[in-house]
């Protein structure tokens, strides 16, 4: 999961390291401003006071950690530009790539630090903070929200077809059951042929109650019936599917508005697939603009190397990614924990 992104961040760290291992003038390469005469010892003494052939970047970061010196703008420029480019190539949204590199820049340039850390640790911490900033936007504890909300809690799932919405509802039913909550599923995707059969299969496998209407029925009415069923049978959570495609996007949004009016969901979760990258980020924004979402489930993270959507969606929409789908099984639903994701991305194996 997100291996490509992990590699990119690792390369940025290495770039910075490399600078520190090399004399200012690299043999065989044209060096814009520095002259080759400064090429002596790879790493200068920590307390070296020379301005021109002073310590490399990581060393300076270490010095910054002791509060003695700081990294200059120029030294970071190239590695940061490279990182930004690679993030963009990995489908990270432009504003998010900028936010990450700006934050790393802010962390590393012009700051003096008190605690003693290695240069590598300083750089790594800067990356971690930059990532955490963008991916933890709007985070809340979903389980606690379920616990605190009056029952039945009504959760509606939106998103386009094929991204794993129905599977996610099934996984969520299992996830809730494991935490002691009963659920009923409602097939609000009355538009798509075969949608009832598909969700019924999951309901059978999970032994969860399912409410369906005939194809062409009113999605809001199906979810409304499920709410009534839940109220009458002390069911804790209603999981409502919606159509992922209608004749026009106006129809699609009208459907969501009507559901909002008729059942007033406690939570609306937008589902999309991590592998769709920038498209998933754009759709999250469109859906959120049209019918406000509370959070996101990003499926197929197991098949996504780039991590572009995972890194971008919360920052772009202001709504948190709450879960990752990590496989086709019912147990393949993981809470999206920003700290753990950052750890995973920076952990050396
Ligand atoms: P829907 O049209 O959005 O309801 O999509 P489905 O729930 O039918 O899922 C479409 C396909 O994606 C199915 O083959 C699922 O098994 C698969 N799928 C769903 N979630 C995941 C996931 O997290 N990882 C992987 N690898 N496949 C998934």
CSV table of N, CA, C and O and ligand atoms in Angstrom, one decimal, residues 159-168 171 189 192 198 202 241 271 273 298-303 324-329 332, ligand 1:
chain,number,residue,atom,x,y,z
A,159,UNK,N,-21.3,8.1,-3.8
A,159,UNK,CA,-20.2,7.8,-4.7
A,159,UNK,C,-20.6,7.2,-5.9
A,159,UNK,O,-21.7,6.7,-6.0
A,160,UNK,N,-19.7,7.1,-6.9
A,160,UNK,CA,-20.0,6.6,-8.2
A,160,UNK,C,-20.0,5.0,-8.2
A,160,UNK,O,-19.4,4.5,-7.3
A,161,UNK,N,-20.6,4.4,-9.2
A,161,UNK,CA,-20.6,3.0,-9.3
A,161,UNK,C,-19.2,2.3,-9.5
A,161,UNK,O,-18.4,3.0,-10.2
A,162,UNK,N,-19.0,1.2,-9.0
A,162,UNK,CA,-17.8,0.4,-9.3
A,162,UNK,C,-16.7,0.6,-8.4
A,162,UNK,O,-15.6,0.0,-8.5
A,163,UNK,N,-16.8,1.6,-7.5
A,163,UNK,CA,-15.7,1.9,-6.6
A,163,UNK,C,-15.6,1.1,-5.3
A,163,UNK,O,-14.6,1.1,-4.6
A,164,UNK,N,-16.7,0.3,-5.1
A,164,UNK,CA,-16.7,-0.5,-3.9
A,164,UNK,C,-17.6,-0.1,-2.8
A,164,UNK,O,-17.5,-0.4,-1.7
A,165,UNK,N,-18.6,0.7,-3.2
A,165,UNK,CA,-19.6,1.2,-2.3
A,165,UNK,C,-20.4,0.1,-1.6
A,165,UNK,O,-20.5,0.1,-0.3
A,166,UNK,N,-20.9,-0.8,-2.4
A,166,UNK,CA,-21.7,-1.9,-1.8
A,166,UNK,C,-20.9,-2.8,-0.9
A,166,UNK,O,-21.3,-3.2,0.3
A,167,UNK,N,-19.7,-3.1,-1.3
A,167,UNK,CA,-18.8,-3.9,-0.5
A,167,UNK,C,-18.5,-3.2,0.8
A,167,UNK,O,-18.4,-3.8,1.9
A,168,UNK,N,-18.3,-1.9,0.7
A,168,UNK,CA,-18.0,-1.1,1.9
A,168,UNK,C,-19.1,-1.2,2.9
A,168,UNK,O,-18.9,-1.3,4.1
A,171,UNK,N,-18.9,-4.4,4.6
A,171,UNK,CA,-17.7,-4.4,5.5
A,171,UNK,C,-18.1,-3.6,6.8
A,171,UNK,O,-17.7,-4.0,7.9
A,189,UNK,N,-29.9,2.1,-4.0
A,189,UNK,CA,-29.6,2.1,-5.4
A,189,UNK,C,-30.6,1.4,-6.2
A,189,UNK,O,-30.5,0.3,-6.7
A,192,UNK,N,-30.0,0.8,-10.5
A,192,UNK,CA,-29.1,-0.2,-11.2
A,192,UNK,C,-29.7,-1.6,-11.2
A,192,UNK,O,-30.1,-2.1,-10.1
A,198,UNK,N,-27.1,-8.0,-5.6
A,198,UNK,CA,-25.7,-7.9,-5.1
A,198,UNK,C,-25.7,-7.6,-3.6
A,198,UNK,O,-24.9,-8.3,-2.8
A,202,UNK,N,-24.6,-10.1,0.1
A,202,UNK,CA,-23.8,-9.6,1.2
A,202,UNK,C,-24.6,-9.8,2.5
A,202,UNK,O,-24.0,-10.3,3.5
A,241,UNK,N,-27.4,2.5,1.0
A,241,UNK,CA,-26.7,2.7,-0.3
A,241,UNK,C,-27.5,3.7,-1.1
A,241,UNK,O,-28.7,3.9,-0.9
A,271,UNK,N,-17.7,7.4,-0.8
A,271,UNK,CA,-16.8,6.2,-1.0
A,271,UNK,C,-16.2,6.4,-2.4
A,271,UNK,O,-16.9,6.7,-3.4
A,273,UNK,N,-12.4,5.0,-4.8
A,273,UNK,CA,-11.3,4.1,-4.8
A,273,UNK,C,-9.9,4.8,-4.9
A,273,UNK,O,-9.8,5.7,-5.7
A,298,UNK,N,-12.0,5.3,1.6
A,298,UNK,CA,-11.2,5.1,0.4
A,298,UNK,C,-10.9,3.6,0.2
A,298,UNK,O,-10.1,3.0,1.0
A,299,UNK,N,-11.5,3.1,-0.8
A,299,UNK,CA,-11.4,1.6,-1.1
A,299,UNK,C,-10.1,1.3,-1.9
A,299,UNK,O,-9.5,2.2,-2.5
A,300,UNK,N,-9.8,0.0,-2.0
A,300,UNK,CA,-8.8,-0.5,-2.9
A,300,UNK,C,-7.4,0.1,-2.6
A,300,UNK,O,-6.6,0.3,-3.5
A,301,UNK,N,-7.2,0.5,-1.3
A,301,UNK,CA,-5.9,1.1,-0.9
A,301,UNK,C,-4.9,0.0,-1.1
A,301,UNK,O,-3.7,0.3,-1.3
A,302,UNK,N,-5.3,-1.3,-1.0
A,302,UNK,CA,-4.4,-2.4,-1.1
A,302,UNK,C,-3.7,-2.4,-2.5
A,302,UNK,O,-2.6,-2.9,-2.7
A,303,UNK,N,-4.5,-1.9,-3.5
A,303,UNK,CA,-4.0,-2.0,-4.9
A,303,UNK,C,-3.3,-0.6,-5.3
A,303,UNK,O,-3.0,-0.5,-6.5
A,324,UNK,N,-10.0,3.0,5.3
A,324,UNK,CA,-9.5,2.5,4.1
A,324,UNK,C,-10.0,1.1,3.8
A,324,UNK,O,-10.1,0.3,4.7
A,325,UNK,N,-10.4,0.8,2.6
A,325,UNK,CA,-10.7,-0.5,2.2
A,325,UNK,C,-9.4,-1.2,1.7
A,325,UNK,O,-8.6,-0.6,0.9
A,326,UNK,N,-9.1,-2.3,2.3
A,326,UNK,CA,-7.8,-2.9,2.0
A,326,UNK,C,-7.9,-4.3,1.4
A,326,UNK,O,-6.9,-5.1,1.5
A,327,UNK,N,-9.0,-4.6,0.8
A,327,UNK,CA,-9.1,-6.0,0.2
A,327,UNK,C,-10.6,-6.3,-0.1
A,327,UNK,O,-11.5,-5.4,0.2
A,328,UNK,N,-10.8,-7.4,-0.6
A,328,UNK,CA,-12.2,-7.8,-1.0
A,328,UNK,C,-13.0,-8.5,0.1
A,328,UNK,O,-14.2,-8.6,0.0
A,329,UNK,N,-12.3,-8.9,1.2
A,329,UNK,CA,-13.0,-9.6,2.3
A,329,UNK,C,-13.7,-8.6,3.2
A,329,UNK,O,-13.5,-7.4,3.2
A,332,UNK,N,-11.7,-6.5,5.5
A,332,UNK,CA,-10.7,-5.6,5.0
A,332,UNK,C,-11.2,-4.1,5.0
A,332,UNK,O,-11.3,-3.5,4.0
B,1,LIG,P1,-20.0,-0.5,-6.2
B,1,LIG,O1,-20.5,-0.6,-7.6
B,1,LIG,O2,-19.4,0.8,-5.9
B,1,LIG,O3,-21.1,-0.9,-5.2
B,1,LIG,O4,-18.8,-1.5,-6.1
B,1,LIG,P2,-18.7,-3.0,-5.5
B,1,LIG,O5,-19.0,-3.0,-4.0
B,1,LIG,O6,-19.6,-3.9,-6.3
B,1,LIG,O7,-17.2,-3.3,-5.7
B,1,LIG,C1,-16.6,-3.4,-7.0
B,1,LIG,C2,-15.4,-4.3,-7.0
B,1,LIG,O8,-14.4,-3.8,-6.2
B,1,LIG,C3,-15.8,-5.7,-6.4
B,1,LIG,O9,-15.1,-6.7,-7.1
B,1,LIG,C4,-15.2,-5.6,-5.0
B,1,LIG,O10,-14.8,-6.9,-4.5
B,1,LIG,C5,-14.0,-4.7,-5.2
B,1,LIG,N1,-13.5,-4.1,-4.0
B,1,LIG,C6,-14.3,-3.3,-3.2
B,1,LIG,N2,-13.5,-2.8,-2.1
B,1,LIG,C7,-12.2,-3.3,-2.4
B,1,LIG,C8,-11.0,-3.1,-1.7
B,1,LIG,O11,-10.9,-2.4,-0.6
B,1,LIG,N3,-9.9,-3.7,-2.2
B,1,LIG,C9,-10.0,-4.4,-3.4
B,1,LIG,N4,-8.8,-5.0,-3.8
B,1,LIG,N5,-11.1,-4.6,-4.0
B,1,LIG,C10,-12.2,-4.0,-3.6
